[in-house]
Short mmCIF file of C-alpha atoms in Angstrom, two decimals:
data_model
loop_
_atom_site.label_atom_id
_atom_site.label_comp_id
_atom_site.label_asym_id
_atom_site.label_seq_id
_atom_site.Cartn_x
_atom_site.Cartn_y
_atom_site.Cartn_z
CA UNK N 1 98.34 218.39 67.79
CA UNK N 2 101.11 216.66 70.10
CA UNK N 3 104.83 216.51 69.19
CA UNK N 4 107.04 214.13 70.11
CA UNK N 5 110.06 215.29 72.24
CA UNK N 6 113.47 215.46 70.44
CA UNK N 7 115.92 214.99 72.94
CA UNK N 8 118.57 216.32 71.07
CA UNK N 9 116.82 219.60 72.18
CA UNK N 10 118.36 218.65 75.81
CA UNK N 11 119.72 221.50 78.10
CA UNK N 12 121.74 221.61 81.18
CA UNK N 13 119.36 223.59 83.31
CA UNK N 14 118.34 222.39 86.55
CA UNK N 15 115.12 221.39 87.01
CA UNK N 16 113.68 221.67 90.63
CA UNK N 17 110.48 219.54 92.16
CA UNK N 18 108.24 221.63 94.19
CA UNK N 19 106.42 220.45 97.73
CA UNK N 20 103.35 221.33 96.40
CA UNK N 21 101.51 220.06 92.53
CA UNK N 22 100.71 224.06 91.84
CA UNK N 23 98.38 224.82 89.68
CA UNK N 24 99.24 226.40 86.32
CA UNK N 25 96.77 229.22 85.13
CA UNK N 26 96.09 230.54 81.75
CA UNK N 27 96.09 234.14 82.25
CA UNK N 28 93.81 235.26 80.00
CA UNK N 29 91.04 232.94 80.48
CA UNK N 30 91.52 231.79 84.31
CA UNK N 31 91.58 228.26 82.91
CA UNK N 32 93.97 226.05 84.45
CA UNK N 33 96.10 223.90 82.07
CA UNK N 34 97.66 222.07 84.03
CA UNK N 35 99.89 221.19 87.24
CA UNK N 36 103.35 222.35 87.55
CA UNK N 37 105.78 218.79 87.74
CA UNK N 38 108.97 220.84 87.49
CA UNK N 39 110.33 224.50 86.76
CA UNK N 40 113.45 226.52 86.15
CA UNK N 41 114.10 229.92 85.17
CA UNK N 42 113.55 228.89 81.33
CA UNK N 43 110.75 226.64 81.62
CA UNK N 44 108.11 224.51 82.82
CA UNK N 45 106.83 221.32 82.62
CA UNK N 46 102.75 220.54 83.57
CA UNK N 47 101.08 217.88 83.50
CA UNK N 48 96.93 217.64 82.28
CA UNK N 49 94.42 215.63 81.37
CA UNK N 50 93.85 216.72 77.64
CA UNK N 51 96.54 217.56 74.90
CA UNK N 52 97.18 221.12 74.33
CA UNK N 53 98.15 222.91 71.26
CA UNK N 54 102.33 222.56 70.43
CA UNK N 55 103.69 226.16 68.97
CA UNK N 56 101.04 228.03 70.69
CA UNK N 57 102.45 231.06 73.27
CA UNK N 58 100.22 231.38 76.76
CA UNK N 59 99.76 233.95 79.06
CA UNK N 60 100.69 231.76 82.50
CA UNK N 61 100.38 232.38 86.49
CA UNK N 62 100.91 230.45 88.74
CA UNK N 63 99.96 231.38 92.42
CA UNK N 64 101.57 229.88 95.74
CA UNK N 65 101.95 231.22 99.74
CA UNK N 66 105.60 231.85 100.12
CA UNK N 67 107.09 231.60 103.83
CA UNK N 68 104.63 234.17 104.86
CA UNK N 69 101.79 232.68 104.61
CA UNK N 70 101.10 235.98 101.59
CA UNK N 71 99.87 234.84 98.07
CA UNK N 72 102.48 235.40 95.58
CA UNK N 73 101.92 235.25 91.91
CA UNK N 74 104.68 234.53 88.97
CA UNK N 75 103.32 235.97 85.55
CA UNK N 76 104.95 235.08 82.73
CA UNK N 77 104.45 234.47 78.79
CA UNK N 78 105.78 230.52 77.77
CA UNK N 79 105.48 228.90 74.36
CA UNK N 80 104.47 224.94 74.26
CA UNK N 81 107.52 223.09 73.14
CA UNK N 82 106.24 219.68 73.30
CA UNK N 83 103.15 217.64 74.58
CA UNK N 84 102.78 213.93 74.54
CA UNK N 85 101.10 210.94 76.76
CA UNK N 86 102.79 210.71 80.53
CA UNK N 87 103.28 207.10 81.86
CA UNK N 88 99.83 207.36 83.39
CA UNK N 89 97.68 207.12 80.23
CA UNK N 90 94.97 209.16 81.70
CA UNK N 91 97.60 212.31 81.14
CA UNK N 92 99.34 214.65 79.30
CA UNK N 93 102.95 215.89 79.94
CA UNK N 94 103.54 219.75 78.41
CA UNK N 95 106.53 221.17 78.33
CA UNK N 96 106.52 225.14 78.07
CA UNK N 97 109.32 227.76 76.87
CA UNK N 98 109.28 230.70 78.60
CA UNK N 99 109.39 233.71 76.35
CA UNK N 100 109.18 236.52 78.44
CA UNK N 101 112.63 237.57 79.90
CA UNK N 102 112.44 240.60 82.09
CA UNK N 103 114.31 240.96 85.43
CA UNK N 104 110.86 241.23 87.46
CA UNK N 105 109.27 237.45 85.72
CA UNK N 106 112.74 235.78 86.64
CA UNK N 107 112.84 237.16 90.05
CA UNK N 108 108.92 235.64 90.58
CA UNK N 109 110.48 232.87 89.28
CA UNK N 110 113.17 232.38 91.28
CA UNK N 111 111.02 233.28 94.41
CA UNK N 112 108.57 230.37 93.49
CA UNK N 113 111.61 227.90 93.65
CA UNK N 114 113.30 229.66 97.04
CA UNK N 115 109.73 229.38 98.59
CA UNK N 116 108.40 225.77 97.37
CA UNK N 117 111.47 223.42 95.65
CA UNK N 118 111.79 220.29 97.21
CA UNK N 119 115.35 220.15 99.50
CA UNK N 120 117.60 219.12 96.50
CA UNK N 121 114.97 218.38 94.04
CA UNK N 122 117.36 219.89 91.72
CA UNK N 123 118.57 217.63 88.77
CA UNK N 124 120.62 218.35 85.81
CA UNK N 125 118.79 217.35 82.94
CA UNK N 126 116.18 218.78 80.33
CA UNK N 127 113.31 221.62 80.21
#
């Protein structure tokens, strides 16, 4: 089932654009839902070819090289907020609450966008 976005729900968090179209992992199954478009310390939006469940709480990785060259991996627990049709019809856009909030998922987190966000990809506008 898809909801449409209520952007009333809007938040002032920036929202950075990464160099590379990550994949998103579901933890539990190894499945990938979907590619990372955007990400901040609260959320994360992917985009897929399918719908995916609105409500629903996922167990989500996403893996990436940092600086390195060494694999790094950002676990973290998100709720589905929203999902509806992208521009591209053959898509989905998901957008993803994340629920877990210890110290060690934020740092991952934070090292993901350090590593990968686009030189001032960041933009004010909503998760």
């Amino acid at each position: 089932m898809t909801k449409v976005y209520d952007y009333s729900e809007q938040r002032n968090l920036k929202r950075h654009y990464l160099i590379y179209y990550l994949r998103v992992f579901n933890r539990s199954s190894g499945e990938v839902l979907g590619h990372l478009v955007d990400i901040t310390t609260k959320g994360i939006m992917i985009l897929r070819d399918s719908p995916i469940e609105v409500g629903v709480n996922y167990s989500l990785r996403i893996r990436w090289r940092n600086n390195d060259g060494r694999l790094q991996l950002a676990d973290f627990d998100g709720i589905c907020r929203w999902c509806r049709p992208d521009v591209n019809p053959d898509f989905y856009g998901a957008g993803f609450a994340i629920t877990t909030a210890n110290q060690e998922h934020i740092d991952a987190i934070q090292q993901l966008i350090t590593d990968l966000a686009m030189p001032d990809s960041s933009i004010e506008g909503i998760e």
